[in-house]
Tab-separated table of N, CA and C in Angstrom:
chain	number	residue	atom	x	y	z
N	1	MET	N	0.824	-1.200	0.000
N	1	MET	CA	0.000	0.000	0.000
N	1	MET	C	0.867	1.262	0.000
N	2	LYS	N	1.971	1.206	0.781
N	2	LYS	CA	2.868	2.353	0.837
N	2	LYS	C	3.470	2.653	-0.533
N	3	LEU	N	3.784	1.586	-1.268
N	3	LEU	CA	4.373	1.759	-2.596
N	3	LEU	C	3.396	2.437	-3.554
N	4	LEU	N	2.129	2.049	-3.491
N	4	LEU	CA	1.120	2.678	-4.352
N	4	LEU	C	0.946	4.154	-4.027
N	5	ILE	N	0.984	4.477	-2.747
N	5	ILE	CA	0.856	5.879	-2.335
N	5	ILE	C	2.051	6.684	-2.823
N	6	ARG	N	3.249	6.108	-2.710
N	6	ARG	CA	4.455	6.793	-3.188
N	6	ARG	C	4.397	7.020	-4.698
N	7	ILE	N	3.909	6.029	-5.436
N	7	ILE	CA	3.801	6.169	-6.888
N	7	ILE	C	2.795	7.262	-7.239
N	8	LEU	N	1.655	7.284	-6.540
N	8	LEU	CA	0.656	8.323	-6.795
N	8	LEU	C	1.180	9.715	-6.449
N	9	ILE	N	1.881	9.827	-5.342
N	9	ILE	CA	2.460	11.118	-4.951
N	9	ILE	C	3.461	11.579	-5.999
N	10	THR	N	4.317	10.670	-6.446
N	10	THR	CA	5.305	11.025	-7.463
N	10	THR	C	4.619	11.434	-8.763
N	11	ALA	N	3.556	10.728	-9.143
N	11	ALA	CA	2.837	11.070	-10.371
N	11	ALA	C	2.223	12.467	-10.279
N	12	VAL	N	1.640	12.784	-9.148
N	12	VAL	CA	1.048	14.114	-8.962
N	12	VAL	C	2.132	15.186	-8.992
N	13	LEU	N	3.257	14.930	-8.341
N	13	LEU	CA	4.357	15.895	-8.350
N	13	LEU	C	4.917	16.087	-9.750
N	14	VAL	N	5.055	15.008	-10.504
N	14	VAL	CA	5.539	15.107	-11.883
N	14	VAL	C	4.587	15.959	-12.704
N	15	LEU	N	3.299	15.753	-12.524
N	15	LEU	CA	2.301	16.527	-13.255
N	15	LEU	C	2.361	18.006	-12.886
N	16	ILE	N	2.480	18.297	-11.608
N	16	ILE	CA	2.554	19.687	-11.149
N	16	ILE	C	3.816	20.364	-11.664
N	17	ILE	N	4.951	19.675	-11.559
N	17	ILE	CA	6.212	20.268	-12.020
N	17	ILE	C	6.167	20.507	-13.525
N	18	ALA	N	5.562	19.581	-14.267
N	18	ALA	CA	5.463	19.749	-15.720
N	18	ALA	C	4.594	20.953	-16.079
N	19	LYS	N	3.563	21.227	-15.276
N	19	LYS	CA	2.712	22.390	-15.540
N	19	LYS	C	3.462	23.696	-15.271
N	20	VAL	N	4.366	23.674	-14.290
N	20	VAL	CA	5.076	24.880	-13.887
N	20	VAL	C	6.302	25.147	-14.759
N	21	MET	N	7.026	24.092	-15.127
N	21	MET	CA	8.280	24.252	-15.861
N	21	MET	C	8.061	24.306	-17.367
N	22	LYS	N	8.782	25.199	-18.001
N	22	LYS	CA	8.826	25.198	-19.462
N	22	LYS	C	9.819	24.118	-19.882
N	23	GLY	N	9.531	23.473	-20.975
N	23	GLY	CA	10.441	22.441	-21.475
N	23	GLY	C	10.100	21.044	-21.020
N	24	VAL	N	9.079	20.905	-20.170
N	24	VAL	CA	8.616	19.584	-19.730
N	24	VAL	C	7.161	19.458	-20.146
N	25	ILE	N	6.870	18.433	-20.922
N	25	ILE	CA	5.512	18.243	-21.430
N	25	ILE	C	5.016	16.855	-21.047
N	26	ILE	N	3.840	16.822	-20.422
N	26	ILE	CA	3.172	15.569	-20.089
N	26	ILE	C	1.757	15.664	-20.639
N	27	ASP	N	1.361	14.627	-21.385
N	27	ASP	CA	0.059	14.657	-22.045
N	27	ASP	C	-1.110	14.537	-21.072
N	28	GLU	N	-1.047	13.576	-20.157
N	28	GLU	CA	-2.176	13.339	-19.257
N	28	GLU	C	-1.698	12.673	-17.973
N	29	PHE	N	-2.633	12.466	-17.027
N	29	PHE	CA	-2.260	11.908	-15.730
N	29	PHE	C	-1.739	10.478	-15.852
N	30	THR	N	-2.299	9.696	-16.771
N	30	THR	CA	-1.805	8.321	-16.917
N	30	THR	C	-0.351	8.301	-17.389
N	31	THR	N	0.031	9.293	-18.169
N	31	THR	CA	1.434	9.411	-18.573
N	31	THR	C	2.301	9.733	-17.366
N	32	ALA	N	1.831	10.618	-16.493
N	32	ALA	CA	2.571	10.944	-15.265
N	32	ALA	C	2.691	9.718	-14.371
N	33	LEU	N	1.634	8.920	-14.323
N	33	LEU	CA	1.669	7.678	-13.554
N	33	LEU	C	2.699	6.716	-14.135
N	34	THR	N	2.738	6.625	-15.452
N	34	THR	CA	3.731	5.778	-16.111
N	34	THR	C	5.138	6.293	-15.853
N	35	VAL	N	5.321	7.607	-15.885
N	35	VAL	CA	6.633	8.198	-15.587
N	35	VAL	C	7.064	7.830	-14.167
N	36	ALA	N	6.149	7.906	-13.218
N	36	ALA	CA	6.476	7.573	-11.824
N	36	ALA	C	6.898	6.112	-11.702
N	37	ILE	N	6.197	5.222	-12.381
N	37	ILE	CA	6.530	3.795	-12.306
N	37	ILE	C	7.868	3.514	-12.985
N	38	VAL	N	8.052	4.038	-14.207
N	38	VAL	CA	9.296	3.794	-14.942
N	38	VAL	C	10.478	4.429	-14.223
N	39	LEU	N	10.291	5.615	-13.670
N	39	LEU	CA	11.366	6.276	-12.927
N	39	LEU	C	11.752	5.456	-11.700
N	40	GLY	N	10.761	4.916	-11.008
N	40	GLY	CA	11.056	4.049	-9.875
N	40	GLY	C	11.818	2.807	-10.282
N	41	LEU	N	11.433	2.192	-11.387
N	41	LEU	CA	12.132	1.003	-11.878
N	41	LEU	C	13.554	1.328	-12.328
N	42	LEU	N	13.717	2.445	-13.038
N	42	LEU	CA	15.061	2.857	-13.448
N	42	LEU	C	15.942	3.158	-12.249
N	43	ASN	N	15.379	3.822	-11.255
N	43	ASN	CA	16.158	4.121	-10.049
N	43	ASN	C	16.524	2.857	-9.278
N	44	PHE	N	15.698	1.829	-9.390
N	44	PHE	CA	15.961	0.580	-8.675
N	44	PHE	C	16.983	-0.296	-9.404
N	45	PHE	N	16.875	-0.362	-10.742
N	45	PHE	CA	17.725	-1.280	-11.485
N	45	PHE	C	18.930	-0.631	-12.153
N	46	VAL	N	18.758	0.524	-12.783
N	46	VAL	CA	19.819	1.124	-13.591
N	46	VAL	C	20.707	2.068	-12.779
N	47	LYS	N	20.118	2.857	-11.906
N	47	LYS	CA	20.880	3.866	-11.172
N	47	LYS	C	22.018	3.269	-10.335
N	48	PRO	N	21.797	2.167	-9.601
N	48	PRO	CA	22.930	1.624	-8.841
N	48	PRO	C	24.107	1.217	-9.738
N	49	LEU	N	23.809	0.709	-10.912
N	49	LEU	CA	24.872	0.333	-11.846
N	49	LEU	C	25.628	1.568	-12.333
N	50	LEU	N	24.893	2.624	-12.667
N	50	LEU	CA	25.539	3.864	-13.093
N	50	LEU	C	26.369	4.486	-11.970
N	51	VAL	N	25.849	4.430	-10.764
N	51	VAL	CA	26.599	4.977	-9.620
N	51	VAL	C	27.894	4.202	-9.418
N	52	LEU	N	27.811	2.896	-9.546
N	52	LEU	CA	29.001	2.061	-9.385
N	52	LEU	C	30.026	2.331	-10.486
N	53	LEU	N	29.567	2.452	-11.719
N	53	LEU	CA	30.482	2.683	-12.837
N	53	LEU	C	31.114	4.073	-12.796
N	54	THR	N	30.427	5.020	-12.230
N	54	THR	CA	30.946	6.395	-12.186
N	54	THR	C	31.455	6.777	-10.792
N	55	LEU	N	31.745	5.800	-9.979
N	55	LEU	CA	32.172	6.074	-8.603
N	55	LEU	C	33.397	6.987	-8.520
N	56	PRO	N	34.454	6.782	-9.335
N	56	PRO	CA	35.592	7.708	-9.232
N	56	PRO	C	35.218	9.163	-9.533
N	57	VAL	N	34.379	9.364	-10.537
N	57	VAL	CA	33.955	10.729	-10.872
N	57	VAL	C	33.090	11.295	-9.756
N	58	THR	N	32.228	10.463	-9.195
N	58	THR	CA	31.356	10.911	-8.106
N	58	THR	C	32.180	11.304	-6.885
N	59	ILE	N	33.189	10.526	-6.570
N	59	ILE	CA	34.053	10.862	-5.431
N	59	ILE	C	34.830	12.141	-5.713
N	60	PHE	N	35.360	12.257	-6.932
N	60	PHE	CA	36.137	13.440	-7.306
N	60	PHE	C	35.298	14.712	-7.235
N	61	THR	N	34.015	14.622	-7.595
N	61	THR	CA	33.143	15.803	-7.569
N	61	THR	C	32.394	15.939	-6.250
N	62	LEU	N	32.768	15.131	-5.271
N	62	LEU	CA	32.160	15.161	-3.944
N	62	LEU	C	30.649	14.891	-3.994
N	63	GLY	N	30.255	14.013	-4.887
N	63	GLY	CA	28.862	13.595	-4.975
N	63	GLY	C	27.997	14.395	-5.918
N	64	LEU	N	28.515	15.478	-6.470
N	64	LEU	CA	27.706	16.309	-7.363
N	64	LEU	C	27.385	15.614	-8.676
N	65	PHE	N	28.179	14.611	-9.048
N	65	PHE	CA	27.896	13.890	-10.288
N	65	PHE	C	26.598	13.086	-10.186
N	66	LEU	N	26.135	12.847	-8.974
N	66	LEU	CA	24.846	12.161	-8.797
N	66	LEU	C	23.698	12.973	-9.390
N	67	LEU	N	23.844	14.292	-9.435
N	67	LEU	CA	22.834	15.131	-10.085
N	67	LEU	C	22.769	14.829	-11.581
N	68	VAL	N	23.928	14.574	-12.180
N	68	VAL	CA	23.976	14.218	-13.599
N	68	VAL	C	23.309	12.867	-13.810
N	69	ILE	N	23.555	11.928	-12.918
N	69	ILE	CA	22.935	10.604	-13.028
N	69	ILE	C	21.418	10.716	-12.901
N	70	ASN	N	20.934	11.545	-11.991
N	70	ASN	CA	19.482	11.760	-11.863
N	70	ASN	C	18.900	12.355	-13.140
N	71	ALA	N	19.610	13.288	-13.758
N	71	ALA	CA	19.138	13.875	-15.011
N	71	ALA	C	19.111	12.825	-16.121
N	72	VAL	N	20.077	11.938	-16.127
N	72	VAL	CA	20.100	10.856	-17.113
N	72	VAL	C	18.902	9.929	-16.910
N	73	MET	N	18.518	9.684	-15.668
N	73	MET	CA	17.336	8.856	-15.391
N	73	MET	C	16.079	9.515	-15.963
N	74	ILE	N	15.972	10.830	-15.831
N	74	ILE	CA	14.827	11.560	-16.376
N	74	ILE	C	14.840	11.489	-17.905
N	75	LEU	N	16.015	11.633	-18.505
N	75	LEU	CA	16.115	11.553	-19.962
N	75	LEU	C	15.796	10.149	-20.467
N	76	LEU	N	16.137	9.135	-19.699
N	76	LEU	CA	15.764	7.769	-20.069
N	76	LEU	C	14.249	7.599	-20.033
N	77	CYS	N	13.606	8.200	-19.049
N	77	CYS	CA	12.135	8.182	-19.009
N	77	CYS	C	11.568	8.865	-20.245
N	78	ASP	N	12.163	9.976	-20.624
N	78	ASP	CA	11.732	10.685	-21.827
N	78	ASP	C	11.864	9.783	-23.051
N	79	TYR	N	12.925	9.020	-23.120
N	79	TYR	CA	13.152	8.132	-24.262
N	79	TYR	C	12.133	6.995	-24.313
N	80	PHE	N	11.804	6.426	-23.171
N	80	PHE	CA	10.945	5.247	-23.125
N	80	PHE	C	9.449	5.547	-23.166
N	81	ILE	N	9.038	6.732	-22.742
N	81	ILE	CA	7.614	7.015	-22.560
N	81	ILE	C	7.135	8.035	-23.586
N	82	ASP	N	6.144	7.618	-24.367
N	82	ASP	CA	5.490	8.554	-25.284
N	82	ASP	C	4.572	9.463	-24.465
N	83	GLY	N	4.541	10.729	-24.801
N	83	GLY	CA	3.696	11.667	-24.072
N	83	GLY	C	4.434	12.390	-22.967
N	84	PHE	N	5.717	12.069	-22.784
N	84	PHE	CA	6.557	12.744	-21.789
N	84	PHE	C	7.789	13.250	-22.533
N	85	ARG	N	7.966	14.575	-22.546
N	85	ARG	CA	9.062	15.151	-23.292
N	85	ARG	C	9.821	16.163	-22.438
N	86	ILE	N	11.137	16.062	-22.531
N	86	ILE	CA	12.051	16.989	-21.857
N	86	ILE	C	12.852	17.675	-22.953
N	87	SER	N	12.948	19.000	-22.912
N	87	SER	CA	13.568	19.732	-24.013
N	87	SER	C	15.093	19.652	-24.037
N	88	SER	N	15.739	19.553	-22.866
N	88	SER	CA	17.205	19.551	-22.853
N	88	SER	C	17.730	18.850	-21.602
N	89	PHE	N	19.034	18.648	-21.605
N	89	PHE	CA	19.676	18.038	-20.436
N	89	PHE	C	19.511	18.913	-19.200
N	90	TRP	N	19.663	20.221	-19.379
N	90	TRP	CA	19.573	21.131	-18.226
N	90	TRP	C	18.157	21.193	-17.670
N	91	THR	N	17.183	21.064	-18.529
N	91	THR	CA	15.803	20.980	-18.064
N	91	THR	C	15.603	19.705	-17.261
N	92	ALA	N	16.187	18.609	-17.738
N	92	ALA	CA	16.097	17.341	-17.008
N	92	ALA	C	16.789	17.445	-15.649
N	93	MET	N	17.921	18.146	-15.605
N	93	MET	CA	18.636	18.330	-14.338
N	93	MET	C	17.781	19.122	-13.355
N	94	LEU	N	17.215	20.231	-13.797
N	94	LEU	CA	16.373	21.047	-12.928
N	94	LEU	C	15.122	20.278	-12.511
N	95	PHE	N	14.517	19.546	-13.441
N	95	PHE	CA	13.341	18.737	-13.147
N	95	PHE	C	13.664	17.701	-12.069
N	96	SER	N	14.807	17.037	-12.178
N	96	SER	CA	15.164	16.012	-11.193
N	96	SER	C	15.433	16.610	-9.817
N	97	ILE	N	16.036	17.785	-9.781
N	97	ILE	CA	16.294	18.447	-8.498
N	97	ILE	C	14.978	18.855	-7.837
N	98	ILE	N	14.096	19.472	-8.607
N	98	ILE	CA	12.808	19.898	-8.055
N	98	ILE	C	11.987	18.700	-7.610
N	99	LEU	N	11.985	17.633	-8.409
N	99	LEU	CA	11.232	16.427	-8.053
N	99	LEU	C	11.773	15.801	-6.768
N	100	SER	N	13.076	15.713	-6.641
N	100	SER	CA	13.670	15.132	-5.435
N	100	SER	C	13.344	15.955	-4.188
N	101	LEU	N	13.479	17.265	-4.316
N	101	LEU	CA	13.186	18.129	-3.165
N	101	LEU	C	11.711	18.082	-2.787
N	102	SER	N	10.836	18.113	-3.785
N	102	SER	CA	9.406	18.090	-3.481
N	102	SER	C	8.976	16.734	-2.923
N	103	GLN	N	9.568	15.645	-3.411
N	103	GLN	CA	9.272	14.333	-2.839
N	103	GLN	C	9.702	14.275	-1.379
N	104	SER	N	10.878	14.770	-1.093
N	104	SER	CA	11.355	14.770	0.294
N	104	SER	C	10.424	15.570	1.192
N	105	LEU	N	10.006	16.731	0.710
N	105	LEU	CA	9.110	17.582	1.490
N	105	LEU	C	7.767	16.897	1.733
N	106	VAL	N	7.179	16.345	0.695
N	106	VAL	CA	5.867	15.700	0.834
N	106	VAL	C	5.958	14.468	1.731
N	107	TYR	N	7.021	13.686	1.590
N	107	TYR	CA	7.168	12.492	2.428
N	107	TYR	C	7.392	12.869	3.895
N	108	GLN	N	8.062	13.993	4.140
N	108	GLN	CA	8.229	14.451	5.527
N	108	GLN	C	6.904	14.915	6.110
N	109	ILE	N	6.118	15.597	5.299
N	109	ILE	CA	4.818	16.091	5.777
N	109	ILE	C	3.862	14.942	6.048
N	110	THR	N	3.839	13.956	5.147
N	110	THR	CA	2.913	12.839	5.312
N	110	THR	C	3.417	11.776	6.284
N	111	GLY	N	4.643	11.916	6.738
N	111	GLY	CA	5.191	10.942	7.676
N	111	GLY	C	5.584	9.636	7.014
N	112	ASP	N	5.803	9.672	5.695
N	112	ASP	CA	6.145	8.478	4.934
N	112	ASP	C	7.631	8.488	4.562
N	113	ALA	N	8.437	9.230	5.302
N	113	ALA	CA	9.864	9.342	4.985
N	113	ALA	C	10.581	8.031	5.266
N	114	LYS	N	11.623	7.778	4.472
N	114	LYS	CA	12.432	6.571	4.697
N	114	LYS	C	13.194	6.725	6.000
N	115	LYS	N	13.219	5.655	6.749
N	115	LYS	CA	13.907	5.726	8.044
N	115	LYS	C	15.085	4.809	8.068
């Protein structure tokens, strides 16, 4: 049940951020729901591999390269999902930062934060 709530929260946040940001286009709520699911799957399966492969760069940049990896995850979602479009890498970077911060805020408010 917690997973479904997290997916719904992420879908709503993706939809809200897409309405506010220029360069991010989402056709409908079901597309946002698909983005939330695919993003969760990419973060579970692909992101750890990318983090491991780029560990020297991540250490050298004191962890800031993780922002690039998050933007790549968003761009992968753009590639896989019709109806979800990101105009540039920098838009994907800003989108990922805003999404991460808003997820953290909402999870803290709802008491669903990871412990």
